[in-house]
Amino acid sequence: MVSARELTISWSDTPHYWAWSSHPDSRFSEVANLRFVCWLDMRGKIETRLLSKRTNYVVYLVFKLKSGYYGLETANTFVRFVDLESDNEAEERASVVSISRQEGPGENRSKGRDDEWMEIEMGKFFNDAGEDGDVEARLMEVRRLSAKGGLIVQGIEFRPE
């Protein structure tokens, strides 16, 4: 798993929008707490050479929702090899995920984990020989510029399928 601190999160260096704190259930020393944004955009990446070769991977956002969360119904996600596909190309095939809703037709929904966090699938990829450079997962909601808050991010997990 790539920790929240290692992710690229828009506005995460602005305390009005994001706060960094410890969380007793996190495997990392800090988590990212979304206070308020209208533009939600985060990405995490890992070098393919660090992953098992000839293996299918699924990428998950690992998070919690605070009581009173808002504006976190849906977002777009995609996974791409950084050196092989542009952001724009990957955005064209982005999937819609449901962060806070447990239902909705055709949407990838969040689900609980055994460690009391939640996860949502961001995408899949095949790591062939580990020579494709960085693989990046991105979650964003930048079209509906309504207020969003109450998301606690532990990290993005790259897990063998």
mmCIF file of C-alpha atoms in Angstrom:
data_model
loop_
_atom_site.group_PDB
_atom_site.id
_atom_site.type_symbol
_atom_site.label_atom_id
_atom_site.label_comp_id
_atom_site.label_asym_id
_atom_site.label_seq_id
_atom_site.Cartn_x
_atom_site.Cartn_y
_atom_site.Cartn_z
ATOM 1 C CA MET A 1 0.000 0.000 0.000
ATOM 2 C CA VAL A 2 1.136 3.528 -0.786
ATOM 3 C CA SER A 3 0.440 5.720 2.260
ATOM 4 C CA ALA A 4 -1.666 8.868 2.076
ATOM 5 C CA ARG A 5 1.457 10.956 2.724
ATOM 6 C CA GLU A 6 3.071 9.479 -0.419
ATOM 7 C CA LEU A 7 0.058 10.310 -2.611
ATOM 8 C CA THR A 8 -0.267 13.425 -4.704
ATOM 9 C CA ILE A 9 -3.425 15.083 -3.345
ATOM 10 C CA SER A 10 -4.549 18.457 -4.666
ATOM 11 C CA TRP A 11 -4.576 21.088 -1.891
ATOM 12 C CA SER A 12 -3.198 18.629 0.710
ATOM 13 C CA ASP A 13 -0.627 21.207 1.812
ATOM 14 C CA THR A 14 -3.393 23.690 2.703
ATOM 15 C CA PRO A 15 -4.687 23.118 6.280
ATOM 16 C CA HIS A 16 -8.024 24.740 5.456
ATOM 17 C CA TYR A 17 -8.696 21.883 2.996
ATOM 18 C CA TRP A 18 -6.832 18.862 4.376
ATOM 19 C CA ALA A 19 -5.488 17.920 7.809
ATOM 20 C CA TRP A 20 -2.846 15.308 8.581
ATOM 21 C CA SER A 21 -3.242 13.264 11.748
ATOM 22 C CA SER A 22 -2.606 9.883 13.291
ATOM 23 C CA HIS A 23 -5.400 7.316 13.307
ATOM 24 C CA PRO A 24 -5.471 4.347 15.694
ATOM 25 C CA ASP A 25 -6.624 1.925 12.972
ATOM 26 C CA SER A 26 -4.065 2.971 10.341
ATOM 27 C CA ARG A 27 -0.939 1.006 9.509
ATOM 28 C CA PHE A 28 0.790 4.345 8.800
ATOM 29 C CA SER A 29 1.748 7.183 11.133
ATOM 30 C CA GLU A 30 -0.519 9.677 9.316
ATOM 31 C CA VAL A 31 -3.764 9.741 7.367
ATOM 32 C CA ALA A 32 -5.213 12.527 5.234
ATOM 33 C CA ASN A 33 -8.451 14.083 6.536
ATOM 34 C CA LEU A 34 -10.511 15.952 3.967
ATOM 35 C CA ARG A 35 -11.962 19.057 5.610
ATOM 36 C CA PHE A 36 -13.386 20.883 2.601
ATOM 37 C CA VAL A 37 -12.675 20.993 -1.124
ATOM 38 C CA CYS A 38 -14.631 21.461 -4.308
ATOM 39 C CA TRP A 39 -11.896 19.863 -6.436
ATOM 40 C CA LEU A 40 -11.048 16.294 -5.303
ATOM 41 C CA ASP A 41 -8.021 14.827 -7.065
ATOM 42 C CA MET A 42 -5.549 12.262 -5.738
ATOM 43 C CA ARG A 43 -3.098 9.888 -7.315
ATOM 44 C CA GLY A 44 -0.612 7.298 -6.184
ATOM 45 C CA LYS A 45 2.000 5.372 -8.073
ATOM 46 C CA ILE A 46 4.426 2.519 -7.648
ATOM 47 C CA GLU A 47 7.269 1.159 -9.760
ATOM 48 C CA THR A 48 6.264 -2.025 -11.586
ATOM 49 C CA ARG A 49 9.663 -3.574 -10.844
ATOM 50 C CA LEU A 50 8.650 -3.669 -7.140
ATOM 51 C CA LEU A 51 5.610 -5.822 -7.933
ATOM 52 C CA SER A 52 5.369 -9.541 -8.721
ATOM 53 C CA LYS A 53 5.952 -10.336 -12.381
ATOM 54 C CA ARG A 54 3.263 -11.887 -14.603
ATOM 55 C CA THR A 55 0.584 -11.002 -12.077
ATOM 56 C CA ASN A 56 -2.826 -9.349 -12.351
ATOM 57 C CA TYR A 57 -3.295 -6.505 -9.865
ATOM 58 C CA VAL A 58 -6.331 -4.688 -8.521
ATOM 59 C CA VAL A 59 -5.914 -1.178 -7.092
ATOM 60 C CA TYR A 60 -8.027 0.077 -4.168
ATOM 61 C CA LEU A 61 -8.507 3.367 -2.372
ATOM 62 C CA VAL A 62 -8.506 2.547 1.355
ATOM 63 C CA PHE A 63 -10.517 5.051 3.384
ATOM 64 C CA LYS A 64 -13.090 5.841 6.059
ATOM 65 C CA LEU A 65 -15.971 8.291 6.088
ATOM 66 C CA LYS A 66 -16.540 10.580 9.052
ATOM 67 C CA SER A 67 -20.075 10.982 10.320
ATOM 68 C CA GLY A 68 -21.468 14.037 8.592
ATOM 69 C CA TYR A 69 -19.448 13.488 5.387
ATOM 70 C CA TYR A 70 -20.803 15.309 2.337
ATOM 71 C CA GLY A 71 -20.380 15.596 -1.439
ATOM 72 C CA LEU A 72 -18.696 12.205 -1.785
ATOM 73 C CA GLU A 73 -21.268 10.311 -3.792
ATOM 74 C CA THR A 74 -19.282 9.458 -6.925
ATOM 75 C CA ALA A 75 -15.883 10.037 -8.524
ATOM 76 C CA ASN A 76 -13.929 8.880 -11.564
ATOM 77 C CA THR A 77 -10.984 6.490 -11.324
ATOM 78 C CA PHE A 78 -8.429 4.981 -13.644
ATOM 79 C CA VAL A 79 -5.159 3.079 -13.568
ATOM 80 C CA ARG A 80 -2.470 3.696 -16.179
ATOM 81 C CA PHE A 81 1.155 2.994 -16.985
ATOM 82 C CA VAL A 82 2.689 6.480 -16.815
ATOM 83 C CA ASP A 83 5.139 5.979 -19.686
ATOM 84 C CA LEU A 84 2.605 4.317 -21.998
ATOM 85 C CA GLU A 85 -0.595 6.353 -21.651
ATOM 86 C CA SER A 86 -1.304 10.040 -21.105
ATOM 87 C CA ASP A 87 -3.608 11.407 -18.400
ATOM 88 C CA ASN A 88 -6.062 12.529 -21.101
ATOM 89 C CA GLU A 89 -6.176 9.089 -22.730
ATOM 90 C CA ALA A 90 -6.748 7.411 -19.365
ATOM 91 C CA GLU A 91 -9.457 9.921 -18.374
ATOM 92 C CA GLU A 92 -11.439 8.965 -21.471
ATOM 93 C CA ARG A 93 -11.836 5.430 -20.161
ATOM 94 C CA ALA A 94 -12.272 6.325 -16.486
ATOM 95 C CA SER A 95 -14.764 4.350 -14.401
ATOM 96 C CA VAL A 96 -17.389 5.890 -12.144
ATOM 97 C CA VAL A 97 -17.166 4.702 -8.546
ATOM 98 C CA SER A 98 -19.575 5.225 -5.678
ATOM 99 C CA ILE A 99 -17.631 6.358 -2.617
ATOM 100 C CA SER A 100 -20.382 6.861 -0.055
ATOM 101 C CA ARG A 101 -23.350 5.069 -1.594
ATOM 102 C CA GLN A 102 -23.784 1.341 -1.190
ATOM 103 C CA GLU A 103 -26.033 1.103 -4.226
ATOM 104 C CA GLY A 104 -26.381 2.406 -7.741
ATOM 105 C CA PRO A 105 -26.664 0.771 -11.147
ATOM 106 C CA GLY A 106 -23.450 0.050 -12.964
ATOM 107 C CA GLU A 107 -21.259 1.732 -10.366
ATOM 108 C CA ASN A 108 -18.372 0.252 -8.481
ATOM 109 C CA ARG A 109 -19.358 0.564 -4.813
ATOM 110 C CA SER A 110 -17.301 0.861 -1.655
ATOM 111 C CA LYS A 111 -17.221 -2.084 0.714
ATOM 112 C CA GLY A 112 -15.989 -2.835 4.203
ATOM 113 C CA ARG A 113 -12.703 -4.577 4.928
ATOM 114 C CA ASP A 114 -11.706 -6.881 7.788
ATOM 115 C CA ASP A 115 -9.454 -4.133 9.222
ATOM 116 C CA GLU A 116 -12.467 -1.792 9.677
ATOM 117 C CA TRP A 117 -11.512 0.454 6.766
ATOM 118 C CA MET A 118 -13.448 0.673 3.519
ATOM 119 C CA GLU A 119 -12.135 0.146 0.008
ATOM 120 C CA ILE A 120 -13.212 0.928 -3.501
ATOM 121 C CA GLU A 121 -11.758 -0.603 -6.636
ATOM 122 C CA MET A 122 -9.956 1.969 -8.767
ATOM 123 C CA GLY A 123 -8.932 -0.344 -11.599
ATOM 124 C CA LYS A 124 -6.883 -3.342 -12.698
ATOM 125 C CA PHE A 125 -3.671 -3.972 -14.610
ATOM 126 C CA PHE A 126 -1.311 -6.781 -15.573
ATOM 127 C CA ASN A 127 2.321 -6.497 -14.513
ATOM 128 C CA ASP A 128 4.168 -8.493 -17.152
ATOM 129 C CA ALA A 129 7.946 -8.365 -16.705
ATOM 130 C CA GLY A 130 8.023 -5.383 -14.318
ATOM 131 C CA GLU A 131 9.616 -3.199 -16.985
ATOM 132 C CA ASP A 132 6.765 -0.779 -17.679
ATOM 133 C CA GLY A 133 7.953 1.963 -15.306
ATOM 134 C CA ASP A 134 5.450 3.485 -12.902
ATOM 135 C CA VAL A 135 1.818 2.444 -12.678
ATOM 136 C CA GLU A 136 -0.489 5.177 -11.379
ATOM 137 C CA ALA A 137 -3.989 5.103 -9.909
ATOM 138 C CA ARG A 138 -6.068 8.287 -9.820
ATOM 139 C CA LEU A 139 -9.369 9.247 -8.190
ATOM 140 C CA MET A 140 -10.949 12.567 -9.075
ATOM 141 C CA GLU A 141 -14.183 14.482 -8.919
ATOM 142 C CA VAL A 142 -13.549 17.784 -10.652
ATOM 143 C CA ARG A 143 -16.666 18.244 -12.756
ATOM 144 C CA ARG A 144 -19.277 18.862 -10.063
ATOM 145 C CA LEU A 145 -17.630 21.611 -8.073
ATOM 146 C CA SER A 146 -19.814 21.150 -5.006
ATOM 147 C CA ALA A 147 -18.372 21.011 -1.492
ATOM 148 C CA LYS A 148 -16.847 17.722 -0.330
ATOM 149 C CA GLY A 149 -15.697 16.745 3.140
ATOM 150 C CA GLY A 150 -15.385 13.955 5.685
ATOM 151 C CA LEU A 151 -13.080 11.561 3.813
ATOM 152 C CA ILE A 152 -10.179 9.936 5.701
ATOM 153 C CA VAL A 153 -7.562 8.425 3.378
ATOM 154 C CA GLN A 154 -5.151 5.748 4.562
ATOM 155 C CA GLY A 155 -3.674 5.061 1.123
ATOM 156 C CA ILE A 156 -3.905 3.302 -2.215
ATOM 157 C CA GLU A 157 -3.341 -0.447 -2.232
ATOM 158 C CA PHE A 158 -1.869 -2.358 -5.196
ATOM 159 C CA ARG A 159 -2.959 -5.933 -4.512
ATOM 160 C CA PRO A 160 -2.518 -9.147 -6.536
ATOM 161 C CA GLU A 161 -5.877 -10.298 -7.866
#
